[in-house]
XYZ file of C-alpha atoms in Angstrom:
453
model
C -0.259 -0.320 0.092
C 2.925 2.854 1.157
C 4.523 1.732 -2.686
C 1.028 3.045 -4.063
C 0.790 6.175 -1.916
C 4.312 6.651 -3.792
C 3.433 6.681 -7.212
C 0.239 8.136 -6.648
C 2.891 10.755 -4.919
C 5.188 11.169 -7.369
C 3.190 11.005 -10.513
C 0.676 13.639 -8.977
C 4.068 15.970 -8.881
C 4.867 15.500 -12.003
C 1.363 16.123 -13.490
C 1.206 18.976 -11.543
C 4.332 20.681 -13.730
C 3.306 19.530 -17.157
C -0.781 21.492 -16.218
C 1.377 24.643 -17.610
C 2.449 23.252 -20.794
C -0.750 20.586 -21.932
C -3.143 23.464 -22.064
C -2.646 24.711 -25.346
C -3.708 21.230 -27.451
C -6.494 21.290 -25.746
C -9.328 23.297 -27.540
C -8.152 21.207 -30.616
C -8.071 17.882 -29.041
C -11.665 15.782 -30.877
C -14.167 14.493 -28.797
C -14.824 10.132 -29.796
C -18.560 8.894 -28.777
C -19.763 5.965 -28.722
C -22.383 4.020 -27.661
C -21.293 0.129 -25.619
C -23.021 -2.551 -25.874
C -24.816 -2.520 -22.050
C -26.357 0.672 -23.163
C -23.442 3.585 -22.062
C -23.290 6.423 -24.036
C -19.663 7.565 -23.647
C -17.714 10.630 -24.659
C -13.662 10.287 -24.654
C -11.103 12.580 -24.953
C -8.065 11.897 -25.780
C -5.051 14.145 -23.963
C -2.043 11.768 -23.287
C 0.440 14.727 -21.590
C -1.215 14.146 -18.244
C -0.586 10.109 -16.280
C -4.214 10.328 -15.627
C -7.395 10.416 -16.616
C -11.112 11.890 -14.996
C -14.543 10.630 -15.396
C -17.906 11.668 -14.882
C -20.883 9.167 -15.420
C -24.339 10.845 -15.225
C -27.323 9.459 -15.409
C -31.564 11.039 -15.161
C -31.867 10.523 -11.341
C -31.565 14.392 -9.911
C -33.980 15.807 -8.095
C -36.402 16.639 -10.730
C -37.313 12.883 -10.301
C -37.968 12.995 -6.099
C -41.586 12.687 -5.701
C -42.796 15.490 -4.091
C -43.306 14.473 -1.068
C -40.034 12.874 -0.524
C -37.630 15.949 -1.825
C -34.413 15.695 -1.333
C -34.362 11.747 -2.558
C -32.042 12.108 -5.427
C -29.602 13.941 -2.874
C -29.588 12.045 -0.486
C -29.136 9.056 -2.534
C -25.153 11.059 -3.102
C -24.855 11.249 0.174
C -25.051 7.682 1.276
C -23.017 6.598 -2.266
C -20.285 7.076 -0.345
C -21.030 5.951 3.212
C -20.198 2.684 2.357
C -19.996 -0.794 0.249
C -21.246 -4.767 1.037
C -18.944 -7.271 0.772
C -18.242 -7.852 -2.824
C -19.757 -12.056 -3.834
C -17.360 -14.835 -4.188
C -17.229 -14.380 -8.035
C -16.243 -11.002 -7.229
C -13.089 -11.402 -5.344
C -14.790 -12.007 -1.964
C -13.903 -8.306 -0.640
C -14.778 -7.515 2.460
C -17.367 -4.498 3.314
C -16.188 -0.819 4.121
C -17.779 1.278 6.531
C -17.413 5.010 5.560
C -13.905 4.951 7.182
C -12.277 2.367 5.750
C -13.409 3.963 1.914
C -12.162 7.238 2.727
C -8.529 5.145 3.054
C -8.974 3.145 0.641
C -9.274 5.905 -1.763
C -6.863 8.215 -0.063
C -4.295 5.070 -0.204
C -4.934 5.192 -4.350
C -4.182 8.976 -4.864
C -8.034 8.593 -6.228
C -10.964 10.198 -5.721
C -14.828 9.942 -6.195
C -17.483 11.987 -5.481
C -21.045 11.741 -6.195
C -23.986 14.860 -6.426
C -27.104 15.573 -7.374
C -28.374 18.948 -8.568
C -31.640 19.157 -10.160
C -31.015 17.543 -13.549
C -28.613 14.203 -13.160
C -26.780 12.131 -10.419
C -23.113 12.403 -10.903
C -20.397 10.198 -9.853
C -17.120 11.432 -11.121
C -13.758 10.195 -11.041
C -10.442 11.185 -11.034
C -7.118 8.970 -11.258
C -3.718 8.370 -12.331
C -3.637 6.327 -15.502
C -0.467 3.911 -13.732
C -2.342 0.678 -14.582
C -2.013 -0.903 -11.378
C -3.270 2.335 -9.450
C -6.298 2.429 -12.290
C -7.572 -0.824 -12.084
C -7.751 -0.325 -8.617
C -9.986 2.916 -8.770
C -12.323 1.690 -11.625
C -13.043 -1.556 -9.239
C -13.462 0.675 -6.060
C -15.992 2.973 -8.000
C -18.263 -0.415 -9.320
C -18.163 -1.061 -5.900
C -20.048 2.470 -4.535
C -22.151 2.829 -8.289
C -23.489 -0.581 -7.579
C -23.580 -1.804 -4.377
C -23.313 0.379 -1.182
C -24.680 -0.420 2.259
C -27.396 1.689 3.307
C -26.244 1.851 7.001
C -29.399 2.682 8.442
C -27.469 4.443 11.417
C -25.512 6.483 9.429
C -29.062 8.039 7.711
C -30.381 8.556 10.248
C -26.723 10.804 11.611
C -26.697 12.561 8.645
C -30.267 13.224 7.868
C -30.737 14.523 11.498
C -26.903 16.889 10.736
C -28.704 17.746 7.569
C -32.198 18.746 8.664
C -30.147 20.789 11.299
C -28.525 22.726 8.685
C -32.532 23.453 7.248
C -33.126 24.542 9.890
C -30.568 26.943 10.994
C -30.654 27.760 7.047
C -34.104 28.675 7.480
C -32.730 31.918 9.739
C -30.949 33.104 6.885
C -32.603 35.776 4.568
C -31.017 34.091 0.816
C -31.896 30.896 1.888
C -35.471 32.362 2.849
C -35.774 34.450 -0.531
C -33.799 31.928 -2.268
C -36.868 28.758 -1.305
C -39.414 32.111 -2.035
C -38.661 32.431 -5.586
C -38.209 28.833 -6.943
C -41.924 28.351 -5.559
C -42.987 31.753 -7.096
C -41.260 30.945 -10.757
C -41.798 27.168 -10.830
C -44.599 26.407 -8.753
C -45.392 22.705 -8.228
C -42.775 21.859 -11.167
C -40.284 19.248 -9.410
C -37.567 22.660 -10.311
C -39.468 23.703 -7.302
C -39.020 21.369 -4.689
C -36.668 22.166 -1.486
C -36.104 19.215 0.959
C -37.639 20.445 4.198
C -36.909 18.368 7.321
C -40.187 17.008 6.805
C -39.708 15.923 3.482
C -36.681 14.436 4.749
C -38.627 12.526 7.706
C -40.291 10.595 4.783
C -37.474 9.051 2.940
C -36.263 5.504 4.162
C -33.781 3.777 3.380
C -35.533 1.317 1.666
C -36.974 4.309 -0.949
C -33.393 5.361 -1.881
C -33.009 1.805 -2.961
C -36.139 1.672 -5.002
C -34.663 5.495 -5.968
C -31.232 4.042 -7.262
C -32.273 0.819 -8.760
C -33.963 2.516 -10.493
C -31.501 5.064 -12.138
C -28.579 3.895 -11.611
C -28.039 1.376 -14.651
C -25.252 0.241 -17.423
C -28.132 1.333 -20.048
C -28.629 4.924 -18.329
C -24.957 5.976 -17.929
C -23.432 8.661 -19.730
C -19.640 9.203 -19.878
C -17.375 11.425 -20.415
C -13.536 10.691 -20.233
C -10.745 12.543 -20.241
C -7.331 12.149 -19.590
C -4.685 9.540 -20.955
C -6.369 7.293 -22.053
C -7.137 5.213 -25.815
C -10.336 4.674 -27.057
C -9.496 0.766 -26.160
C -8.406 2.209 -23.068
C -11.626 3.803 -22.447
C -14.201 0.741 -22.896
C -12.024 -1.701 -20.748
C -12.257 1.420 -18.324
C -15.727 2.256 -18.888
C -16.487 -1.780 -19.048
C -15.231 -2.642 -15.332
C -17.070 0.964 -13.946
C -20.269 -0.536 -15.213
C -19.297 -3.983 -14.373
C -21.540 -4.811 -11.267
C -24.446 -2.859 -12.479
C -27.273 -5.120 -13.588
C -26.658 -6.243 -16.929
C -28.246 -4.825 -20.117
C -28.321 -5.485 -23.608
C -29.214 -1.785 -23.915
C -32.919 -1.989 -23.620
C -33.949 0.415 -20.618
C -37.551 1.165 -20.771
C -38.351 4.407 -20.604
C -38.034 6.891 -17.452
C -41.443 9.198 -16.885
C -41.398 12.126 -18.249
C -41.091 15.214 -16.146
C -43.735 17.874 -17.427
C -41.826 21.122 -18.911
C -41.583 24.262 -16.910
C -45.240 26.303 -17.155
C -44.480 29.736 -18.150
C -45.696 32.567 -15.824
C -49.188 34.613 -16.645
C -48.712 37.256 -15.042
C -46.246 39.056 -12.303
C -46.543 38.507 -8.678
C -44.516 40.551 -5.313
C -43.477 38.350 -2.023
C -42.469 41.027 0.036
C -41.716 39.171 3.105
C -40.634 40.880 6.481
C -37.441 39.579 8.374
C -35.056 41.463 10.671
C -31.785 42.071 8.271
C -29.309 44.620 8.079
C -29.696 44.154 3.865
C -32.959 43.930 1.431
C -32.471 40.236 -0.055
C -34.037 40.677 -4.245
C -34.959 38.358 -6.654
C -36.195 38.627 -9.836
C -36.550 36.656 -12.447
C -39.336 34.166 -14.394
C -38.130 30.842 -16.090
C -36.102 30.714 -18.627
C -35.286 28.323 -21.684
C -34.106 24.665 -21.110
C -29.864 24.441 -22.116
C -30.600 22.772 -25.483
C -32.349 25.929 -26.623
C -30.981 27.073 -29.704
C -30.878 30.887 -28.719
C -28.106 29.766 -26.169
C -25.248 31.414 -26.986
C -27.031 34.790 -27.948
C -28.399 34.947 -24.892
C -25.144 34.224 -22.816
C -24.140 37.735 -24.414
C -27.198 39.287 -23.990
C -27.508 38.760 -20.234
C -23.406 38.715 -19.950
C -24.233 42.470 -21.354
C -27.946 42.669 -19.208
C -25.736 41.732 -15.857
C -23.826 38.902 -16.629
C -20.347 40.674 -17.194
C -20.107 41.892 -13.664
C -18.616 45.283 -12.805
C -19.372 46.345 -16.571
C -23.253 45.317 -17.016
C -26.479 47.528 -17.825
C -27.279 45.973 -14.431
C -24.382 47.389 -12.492
C -23.881 50.969 -13.761
C -27.385 51.868 -13.753
C -28.370 50.354 -9.374
C -24.447 50.522 -8.350
C -23.087 53.117 -10.262
C -24.762 55.859 -11.280
C -27.267 55.227 -8.108
C -25.498 53.482 -5.652
C -28.315 50.998 -4.855
C -26.438 48.098 -3.792
C -22.708 47.342 -3.860
C -23.457 43.904 -6.617
C -26.042 43.143 -9.015
C -26.395 40.031 -11.116
C -28.254 38.157 -13.998
C -27.971 34.627 -15.480
C -30.278 31.848 -16.997
C -29.634 28.405 -15.496
C -31.274 26.337 -18.306
C -31.111 22.885 -17.626
C -33.294 19.560 -19.362
C -36.305 21.951 -18.539
C -36.377 25.655 -18.321
C -34.204 26.729 -15.516
C -34.825 30.541 -13.878
C -33.676 33.855 -15.222
C -32.780 35.356 -12.420
C -31.867 39.090 -11.093
C -30.219 38.868 -7.642
C -29.049 42.320 -5.466
C -29.073 43.060 -2.025
C -29.659 46.631 -0.106
C -30.843 48.936 2.429
C -34.234 47.766 4.098
C -35.285 51.309 2.516
C -33.551 51.410 -1.372
C -35.748 47.448 -1.700
C -38.407 49.413 -3.658
C -36.040 51.921 -5.545
C -33.751 48.984 -6.694
C -36.362 46.793 -8.085
C -37.865 49.491 -9.513
C -34.328 50.551 -11.312
C -32.998 46.235 -12.183
C -36.954 46.417 -13.820
C -36.552 49.507 -16.187
C -33.162 48.001 -17.218
C -34.529 44.839 -17.926
C -37.742 46.482 -20.001
C -35.421 48.763 -21.679
C -32.428 45.869 -23.000
C -35.702 43.492 -23.871
C -36.617 46.681 -25.881
C -34.013 47.884 -27.203
C -31.321 45.460 -27.176
C -27.663 45.906 -26.620
C -25.332 48.467 -28.648
C -22.969 48.036 -31.516
C -20.115 48.372 -28.647
C -21.427 46.828 -25.830
C -22.021 43.797 -27.976
C -18.752 44.174 -28.788
C -16.989 44.513 -26.151
C -19.285 41.115 -24.626
C -17.592 39.336 -27.879
C -14.170 40.060 -26.811
C -14.527 39.540 -23.144
C -16.402 35.989 -23.693
C -13.893 34.615 -26.907
C -11.098 35.993 -24.765
C -12.176 34.276 -21.870
C -13.044 30.942 -23.670
C -9.318 29.286 -23.415
C -10.197 29.622 -19.766
C -13.354 27.635 -20.219
C -10.785 24.608 -21.120
C -7.956 25.190 -18.577
C -7.962 22.271 -17.198
C -8.972 18.616 -17.483
C -11.087 18.852 -15.450
C -12.853 22.039 -16.882
C -12.415 20.816 -20.212
C -14.605 17.228 -18.711
C -17.237 19.776 -17.243
C -17.861 20.584 -21.049
C -17.819 17.579 -22.806
C -20.485 16.274 -20.128
C -22.258 18.921 -21.497
C -22.255 18.509 -24.869
C -23.108 14.099 -24.009
C -25.989 15.595 -21.152
C -27.558 17.869 -23.726
C -26.743 15.962 -26.998
C -24.574 19.088 -28.364
C -22.491 18.394 -31.493
C -19.264 16.271 -30.986
C -17.720 20.425 -32.221
C -19.830 22.102 -30.494
C -16.376 23.619 -28.962
C -14.379 23.760 -32.237
C -17.050 26.194 -33.607
C -17.560 27.766 -29.993
C -15.765 31.117 -31.114
C -16.983 31.359 -34.221
C -20.285 31.265 -33.281
C -20.340 33.891 -30.681
C -18.145 36.432 -33.168
C -20.774 35.566 -35.207
C -23.695 36.769 -33.133
C -25.649 40.383 -34.782
C -27.165 42.928 -32.714
C -30.367 41.757 -34.018
C -29.715 37.981 -33.350
C -29.113 39.525 -29.704
C -32.016 41.016 -29.364
C -34.310 38.715 -31.057
C -33.400 35.745 -28.407
C -33.792 38.244 -25.498
C -37.181 39.095 -26.898
C -38.181 35.305 -27.188
C -37.323 34.239 -23.908
C -37.687 37.005 -21.065
C -41.450 39.393 -20.498
C -40.608 41.551 -18.339
C -44.452 42.362 -17.025
C -44.448 38.860 -16.268
C -42.010 38.341 -14.083
C -41.921 37.235 -10.472
C -40.291 39.028 -7.449
C -38.970 38.249 -4.075
C -38.152 41.064 -2.030
C -37.124 39.472 1.585
C -36.081 42.309 5.003
C -37.639 44.767 1.909
C -39.075 46.868 5.313
C -36.923 48.534 7.390
């Protein structure tokens, strides 16, 4: 075991010195894509300079699959995935079971890691390992156990649920969380994107519920596997086979999961002012936006950069902060997923200035949607986004995130190759039309928490 640690440490040090030199070539590396016989879909970028590999395995098992009464179920499954694994069957080596401490030590010994998380759309398993053959083999086999055979210890779930519940109750004492919860409910209505775990929904989640969710959702034929690293296609196929080997066998014929309904557009404007004893009022304004696959995505990215995504050079910052001093910062963003995510404007201000700040922000959005950007604003936004493109892919992990985005949203394999040209080609009319199609300033939700002095 000590020998493995030494190999891992030496290789990691070597990697640290090689990152700088490897970066410029990544944008040109092609993405390979294929489907395994078990139905798993794979996207691979061979990046041979650094002797390590990053893998992300995504399943359509995010919180949008949570039953309303059990909001938090997907996150619970992710949480418990690292709390221990069952012992292996005789034909699988007869490994001893591992509790959460033993599991952590096993990963530390390998100099590798497996992170598990859930967001609105997906359940993610993210593996990072050196490509040294013995290390990678052990890492893949350990990851396979976590994917397929978590031990679901009931006492650990009881402990972590109590911690999570306490955390939720503490979060409810903070105005930012109160505003976020009220905003999500107002924007999404009954759609799962608006569901938030509460002490009550967590109390309804049992180990058996998590096991059923895992059995239904985590199958080889549902896996989308993104890989970036020093592996060939043949090595990648071997790696994927090991990672998914302990999941129930399939012939690539998984039954379709139930469709998740689309987010309903808002029918009218709505405003909530929630009294809260806080030094600052927290303001959120917005509405349902669009799914990530929307063809307007790049035009909206550029448009929002000008409106409120570009930091200190955005229109919202100019009007709210620079001209009137109403807030230290103000921002806007679109959060598109498999379903329409929210368009959100956020700021904090003195409670006695909240009404004025809301009016200014609303006016800025209305004027921008009606008139669009200026030529100078469009040029500056393009320069900033195109100039910063390299920073989006300057590490294996960032590149993996982009590849996983392509995989998850069925984007073209050459999406990154043409990203800068497509941004450059956008016109004033493109941006204005896209913003007008997606935003209706007269039908937005406004939530102010702590708005009364």
